[in-house]
């Protein structure tokens, strides 16, 4: 029990933990609504201020351009009028001079006057045409400026509509995605959402925190479900990532996919799902369930509101294929003896083949040794036969050796032997 003092009557009263939590929740919800309303009001005031500034800028730009064109037209009119007056004065002076000079010839006088008048009229018509051209240019400029002003107004309306849609989208996302309304973290929020349906939709499912960090990292939650025979229906590794608006360094979803894939493989899970509030402005991730299997096999990125739907979709798909998994497990259990027999047979064949190869190599080495020995003996035999032949030739030479042959051609030796005789 907690004792609370009323700020109005200054009386103390006691409330239990549930009542105290309810009062605290009301205060948090009221503060969140006030903050959200203040931000919406500030956004509306900024929108209205931006619209007023845009209208004032467009109006001032239009008035400046119009004033500039009026001034330019007035200058052109003044210049044209001055030029026309000056030329008329000159022509009148010329007419007076011509009238004074050609007083003797009326025909020449009339011709000169007509020629001068025609020339002046021609110049007058040219100036009048130029003046009309300037008027048309002024009208065209006014039309263009009005069209531009109309286009700017349409763009302004489009910008206003875009900002209104953006404000509505942000407000909707705050209502749908923000877990601060619950006063819980993203992991706790997902666990609460799952536990709401555990007793009805996921009675045989395992959904617990991943506390095994032997490999140096771990996911947040593991979901597993098996049938009555113990065959696994589906397994999912979950990772939750939340990032507040005040965070200085913004992370991206791609920064966590590699580590999530590693955790999925180490924990032998079939699927991997990243539940993320990162990149809140990304239309790619805000559209729904995002399949990133083109980067990592059987991996998805979802917003928190799609946490339960992604489990349901993957679970239903796994249930549809469970019949084939059951039949495969049955066939494997029936054929296990044959498989073991084949494994033993293959083991025996591999051992026999290995022993045969060893014996064959040893036999070949022995044959090669005998061949080498025979070659050495043949060399020895050849050498002995050659030695015997040489000895026979030496013996024959020895038997053929006589005193007569030794002293032939050698008188000194012959004399020595004669002395001995």
C-alpha positions as MATLAB code, in Angstrom:
seq = 'XXXXXXXXXXXXXXXXXXXXXXXXXXXXXXXXXXXXXXXXXXXXXXXXXXXXXXXXXXXXXXXXXXXXXXXXXXXXXXXXXXXXXXXXXXXXXXXXXXXXXXXXXXXXXXXXXXXXXXXXXXXXXXXXXXXXXXXXXXXXXXXXXXXXXXXXXXXXXXXXXXXXXXXXXXXXXXXXXXXXXXXXXXXXXXXXXXXXXXXXXXXXXXXXXXXXXXXXXXXXXXXXXXXXXXXXXXXXXXXXXXXXXXXXXXXXXXXXXXXXXXXXXXXXXXXXXXXXXXXXXXXXXXXXXXXXXXXXXXXXXXXXXXXXXXXXXXXXXXXXXXXXXXXXXXXXXXXXXXXXXXXXXXXXXXXXXXXXXXXXXXXXXXXXXXXXXXXXXXXXXXXXXXXXXXXXXXXXXXXXXXXXXXXXXXXXXXXXXXXXX';
ca = [
       0.000    0.000    0.000;
       1.180    3.528   -0.908;
       0.063    6.685    0.909;
      -0.806    9.628   -1.364;
      -1.702   13.206   -0.321;
      -4.429   14.921   -2.363;
      -3.098   18.222   -3.784;
      -6.552   19.896   -3.357;
      -7.876   18.836    0.060;
      -4.435   17.940    1.535;
      -5.835   14.674    2.863;
      -3.874   11.431    2.795;
      -5.328    8.254    1.405;
      -3.870    4.840    0.578;
      -3.976    2.969   -2.706;
      -2.716   -0.512   -3.626;
      -0.074   -1.223   -6.280;
      -2.652   -1.753   -9.058;
      -4.314    1.570   -8.356;
      -0.979    3.343   -8.118;
       0.119    1.820  -11.476;
      -3.190    2.884  -13.058;
      -2.715    6.490  -11.831;
       0.890    6.528  -13.133;
      -0.279    5.164  -16.512;
      -2.942    7.901  -16.755;
      -0.301   10.567  -16.028;
       2.063    9.116  -18.690;
      -0.732    8.846  -21.280;
      -1.852   12.426  -20.514;
       1.713   13.740  -20.853;
       2.231   11.817  -24.095;
      -1.044   13.171  -25.573;
      -0.115   16.734  -24.517;
       3.338   16.406  -26.088;
       1.876   14.912  -29.282;
      -0.767   17.668  -29.482;
       1.888   20.371  -28.901;
       4.019   18.928  -31.726;
       1.012   18.769  -34.043;
       0.069   22.384  -33.199;
       3.659   23.466  -33.776;
       3.699   21.658  -37.139;
       0.399   23.319  -38.141;
       1.722   26.754  -37.146;
       4.902   26.163  -39.136;
       2.797   25.018  -42.108;
       0.575   28.147  -41.954;
       3.621   30.394  -41.535;
       5.324   28.723  -44.515;
       2.175   29.166  -46.616;
       1.866   32.852  -45.687;
       5.530   33.462  -46.447;
       5.229   31.641  -49.789;
       2.138   33.687  -50.731;
       3.816   36.959  -49.699;
       6.951   36.088  -51.672;
       4.944   35.189  -54.777;
       2.792   38.355  -54.467;
       5.829   40.604  -53.970;
       7.647   38.958  -56.878;
       4.614   39.419  -59.134;
       4.206   43.111  -58.109;
       7.926   43.785  -58.599;
       7.904   42.259  -62.082;
       4.700   44.135  -63.011;
       6.090   47.446  -61.739;
       9.315   46.832  -63.637;
       7.410   46.202  -66.872;
       5.173   49.297  -66.353;
       8.258   51.436  -65.825;
       9.895   49.948  -68.889;
       6.733   50.580  -70.971;
       6.473   54.176  -69.714;
      10.113   54.777  -70.628;
       9.508   53.300  -74.080;
       6.421   55.528  -74.571;
       8.285   58.622  -73.385;
      11.248   57.830  -75.608;
       8.994   57.144  -78.595;
       7.030   60.364  -78.010;
      10.204   62.421  -77.680;
      11.678   60.888  -80.832;
       8.434   61.468  -82.734;
       8.196   65.116  -81.582;
      11.818   65.735  -82.433;
      11.439   64.191  -85.879;
       8.196   66.109  -86.527;
       9.903   69.357  -85.565;
      12.796   68.553  -87.865;
      10.458   67.675  -90.702;
       8.424   70.822  -90.192;
      11.603   72.854  -90.341;
      12.573   71.041  -93.497;
       9.133   71.739  -94.950;
       9.496   75.436  -94.165;
      12.935   75.473  -95.744;
      11.672   73.641  -98.811;
       8.700   75.944  -99.060;
      11.039   78.946  -98.986;
      13.436   77.427 -101.496;
      10.986   76.157 -104.116;
       8.643   79.102 -104.246;
       9.262   79.366 -108.015;
       7.983   75.830 -108.832;
       4.640   74.790 -107.392;
       4.904   71.261 -108.801;
       8.309   70.684 -107.252;
       6.998   72.173 -104.041;
       4.026   69.809 -103.942;
       6.210   66.795 -104.771;
       8.689   67.665 -102.044;
       5.933   68.288  -99.519;
       4.210   65.016 -100.429;
       7.463   63.105 -100.229;
       8.275   64.596  -96.835;
       4.773   63.973  -95.542;
       4.853   60.360  -96.751;
       8.193   59.805  -95.130;
       6.954   61.308  -91.867;
       3.770   59.232  -92.016;
       5.810   56.126  -92.673;
       8.000   56.817  -89.656;
       4.894   57.609  -87.630;
       3.330   54.288  -88.618;
       6.553   52.473  -87.717;
       6.589   54.080  -84.262;
       2.879   53.247  -83.816;
       3.574   49.604  -84.741;
       6.477   49.494  -82.281;
       4.180   50.915  -79.625;
       1.564   48.206  -80.360;
       4.289   45.550  -80.192;
       5.334   46.783  -76.740;
       1.697   46.718  -75.629;
       1.385   43.102  -76.810;
       4.617   42.207  -75.006;
       3.217   43.783  -71.860;
      -0.008   41.804  -72.191;
       1.923   38.562  -72.806;
       4.092   39.276  -69.768;
       1.019   39.881  -67.620;
      -0.515   36.611  -68.858;
       2.739   34.703  -68.164;
       3.016   36.204  -64.686;
      -0.594   35.274  -63.931;
       0.002   31.730  -65.163;
       3.166   31.489  -63.066;
       1.306   32.836  -60.048;
      -1.444   30.259  -60.611;
       1.149   27.482  -60.937;
       2.882   28.622  -57.745;
      -0.469   28.602  -55.952;
      -1.128   25.063  -57.185;
       2.346   23.997  -56.014;
       1.640   25.642  -52.691;
      -1.598   23.644  -52.370;
       0.296   20.463  -53.259;
       2.952   21.255  -50.627;
       0.252   21.920  -48.048;
      -1.455   18.619  -48.892;
       1.875   16.776  -48.705;
       2.637   18.289  -45.287;
      -0.861   17.412  -44.054;
      -0.417   13.842  -45.281;
       3.033   13.695  -43.680;
       1.670   14.933  -40.347;
      -1.142   12.391  -40.515;
       1.323    9.624  -41.419;
       3.671   10.542  -38.567;
       0.771   10.694  -36.160;
      -0.480    7.295  -37.330;
       3.004    5.794  -37.049;
       3.375    7.204  -33.536;
       0.095    5.584  -32.557;
       0.873    2.244  -34.232;
       4.617    1.832  -33.744;
       5.556    3.570  -30.518;
       5.958    1.174  -27.625;
       6.475    4.042  -25.160;
       2.689    4.124  -24.658;
       3.034    0.787  -22.875;
       6.004    1.974  -20.864;
       7.928   -1.089  -22.058;
      10.899   -1.796  -24.334;
      10.464   -3.356  -27.791;
      11.460   -6.819  -26.502;
       8.962   -6.636  -23.669;
       6.311   -5.349  -26.039;
       6.765   -8.325  -28.408;
       6.828  -10.777  -25.487;
       3.585   -9.300  -24.142;
       1.925   -9.525  -27.562;
       2.969  -13.173  -27.899;
       1.845  -14.096  -24.386;
      -1.591  -12.659  -25.124;
      -2.078  -15.405  -27.742;
       0.103  -18.166  -26.229;
      -2.763  -19.958  -24.448;
      -5.037  -19.963  -27.519;
      -2.941  -19.978  -30.702;
       0.509  -21.203  -29.594;
      -0.124  -23.832  -26.909;
       2.681  -26.175  -28.012;
       5.145  -23.464  -29.013;
       8.441  -22.611  -27.301;
       9.104  -18.856  -27.145;
      11.850  -17.809  -24.736;
      14.843  -15.496  -24.465;
      18.068  -16.687  -26.094;
      20.504  -16.869  -23.173;
      23.179  -19.011  -24.849;
      26.137  -16.732  -25.668;
      28.853  -19.397  -26.001;
      29.782  -18.213  -29.493;
      30.149  -14.600  -28.386;
      26.720  -13.372  -29.514;
      23.060  -14.296  -29.148;
      19.653  -13.310  -30.483;
      16.751  -11.956  -28.441;
      14.105  -14.691  -28.718;
      13.820  -18.210  -30.176;
      10.502  -19.632  -31.365;
      10.204  -23.423  -31.851;
       7.216  -25.674  -32.400;
       7.042  -29.468  -32.779;
       4.263  -31.971  -33.460;
       3.172  -34.855  -31.216;
       5.843  -37.147  -32.669;
       8.597  -34.685  -31.804;
       9.196  -33.544  -35.381;
      10.085  -29.852  -35.620;
       7.446  -27.836  -37.472;
       9.213  -24.469  -37.508;
      11.953  -22.532  -35.708;
      12.582  -18.771  -35.837;
      15.404  -16.617  -34.449;
      14.113  -13.129  -33.466;
      16.170   -9.953  -33.046;
      14.506   -6.708  -31.771;
      16.019   -3.294  -32.513;
      14.605   -0.001  -31.176;
      16.058    3.501  -31.535;
      14.668    6.678  -29.979;
      14.236   10.013  -31.809;
      16.933   11.561  -29.627;
      19.615    9.053  -30.684;
      22.588   10.882  -32.244;
      23.950    7.989  -34.336;
      21.255    6.429  -36.482;
      21.683    2.729  -37.210;
      20.345    0.883  -40.267;
      18.632   -2.484  -40.479;
      21.360   -3.826  -42.782;
      23.893   -3.361  -39.956;
      22.337   -6.271  -37.996;
      21.450   -8.813  -40.710;
      24.844  -10.543  -40.843;
      24.995  -11.105  -37.059;
      21.375  -12.310  -37.058;
      22.148  -14.850  -39.797;
      25.135  -16.080  -37.764;
      22.981  -16.506  -34.625;
      20.299  -18.336  -36.633;
      22.823  -20.852  -38.008;
      24.501  -21.442  -34.633;
      21.153  -22.081  -32.897;
      19.980  -24.201  -35.884;
      16.847  -22.137  -36.578;
      15.115  -22.362  -39.952;
      14.072  -18.676  -40.232;
      15.423  -15.322  -38.979;
      13.253  -12.227  -38.351;
      14.426   -8.704  -37.440;
      11.687   -6.745  -35.611;
      12.857   -3.161  -36.054;
      11.882    0.463  -35.450;
      15.041    1.683  -37.235;
      14.789    3.837  -40.391;
      11.336    5.052  -39.407;
      11.008    7.240  -42.514;
      11.838    4.439  -44.985;
       8.901    3.574  -47.250;
      10.653    0.271  -48.056;
      10.308   -0.993  -44.478;
       6.990    0.768  -43.666;
       4.994   -1.040  -46.376;
       4.767   -4.360  -44.500;
       6.774   -7.591  -44.269;
      10.099   -7.167  -46.140;
      11.779  -10.286  -47.544;
      15.589   -9.929  -47.501;
      16.294  -13.509  -48.615;
      18.268  -12.094  -51.543;
      20.941  -11.169  -48.960;
      20.538  -13.913  -46.341;
      18.514  -17.104  -46.724;
      15.039  -17.200  -45.113;
      15.315  -13.779  -43.445;
      12.646  -11.067  -43.002;
      12.456   -7.508  -41.578;
       9.139   -6.373  -40.026;
       7.707   -3.549  -37.936;
       6.337   -4.423  -34.455;
       2.715   -4.511  -35.694;
       3.670   -7.400  -38.021;
       5.332   -9.469  -35.273;
       2.392  -11.858  -34.785;
       1.426  -11.971  -38.513;
       4.943  -13.081  -39.583;
       4.848  -15.952  -37.053;
       1.396  -16.951  -38.311;
       2.404  -16.844  -41.993;
       5.598  -18.860  -41.518;
       3.845  -21.318  -39.188;
       0.979  -21.921  -41.648;
       3.442  -22.475  -44.494;
       5.389  -24.948  -42.337;
       2.188  -26.775  -41.347;
       1.309  -27.234  -45.030;
       4.667  -28.933  -45.643;
       4.581  -30.923  -42.381;
       2.834  -33.886  -44.062;
       5.802  -34.407  -46.341;
       8.256  -34.023  -43.430;
       6.345  -36.707  -41.478;
       6.442  -39.130  -44.400;
      10.162  -38.471  -44.857;
      10.831  -39.157  -41.165;
       8.799  -42.412  -41.382;
      10.742  -43.599  -44.431;
      14.010  -42.774  -42.697;
      12.995  -44.741  -39.579;
      11.971  -47.782  -41.692;
      15.169  -47.783  -43.700;
      17.586  -47.141  -40.846;
      18.820  -50.805  -40.760;
      19.454  -50.791  -44.500;
      21.261  -47.488  -44.157;
      23.430  -48.848  -41.328;
      24.141  -52.019  -43.347;
      25.120  -49.906  -46.346;
      27.309  -47.753  -44.109;
      29.056  -50.853  -42.675;
      29.455  -52.328  -46.163;
      30.936  -49.088  -47.414;
      33.238  -48.970  -44.378;
      34.406  -52.570  -45.058;
      34.910  -51.808  -48.748;
      36.902  -48.703  -47.927;
      39.070  -50.608  -45.384;
      39.629  -53.551  -47.761;
      40.472  -51.179  -50.590;
      42.918  -49.303  -48.375;
      44.615  -52.573  -47.231;
      44.717  -53.857  -50.813;
      46.367  -50.627  -51.951;
      48.950  -50.902  -49.156;
      49.713  -54.570  -49.976;
      49.859  -53.808  -53.690;
      52.312  -50.993  -53.110;
      54.499  -53.217  -50.858;
      54.437  -56.048  -53.441;
      55.405  -53.625  -56.194;
      58.221  -52.269  -54.031;
      59.485  -55.868  -53.448;
      59.337  -56.666  -57.207;
      61.174  -53.427  -57.970;
      63.824  -54.400  -55.377;
      64.244  -57.858  -56.950;
      64.534  -56.294  -60.417;
      67.196  -53.916  -59.122;
      69.060  -56.843  -57.479;
      68.934  -58.877  -60.722;
      70.324  -55.936  -62.651;
      73.152  -55.549  -60.123;
      73.934  -59.323  -60.307;
      73.943  -59.168  -64.128;
      76.415  -56.279  -63.943;
      78.561  -58.337  -61.518;
      78.327  -61.392  -63.815;
      79.366  -59.307  -66.828;
      82.264  -57.883  -64.864;
      83.389  -61.375  -63.721;
      83.137  -62.744  -67.275;
      85.191  -59.837  -68.537;
      87.768  -60.438  -65.789;
      87.957  -64.161  -66.675;
      88.587  -63.332  -70.322;
      91.345  -60.927  -69.383;
      92.938  -63.554  -67.123;
      92.780  -66.148  -69.937;
      94.473  -63.726  -72.333;
      97.115  -62.967  -69.687;
      97.693  -66.669  -69.127;
      98.072  -67.278  -72.845;
     100.534  -64.427  -73.061;
     102.436  -65.868  -70.080;
     102.628  -69.326  -71.612;
     103.848  -67.882  -74.890;
     106.613  -65.972  -73.120;
     110.185  -67.575  -73.676;
     113.760  -66.533  -73.058;
     114.312  -66.325  -76.760;
     111.443  -63.853  -77.174;
     112.611  -61.807  -74.228;
     116.185  -61.500  -75.540;
     115.205  -60.974  -79.157;
     116.401  -57.620  -80.240;
     118.049  -57.015  -76.843;
     121.822  -57.952  -77.044;
     122.452  -56.896  -73.434;
     119.874  -59.308  -71.991;
     121.028  -62.018  -74.424;
     124.597  -61.585  -73.193;
     123.469  -61.844  -69.528;
     121.558  -65.071  -70.172;
     124.488  -66.484  -72.148;
     126.726  -65.801  -69.137;
     124.316  -67.648  -66.850;
     124.357  -70.619  -69.188;
];
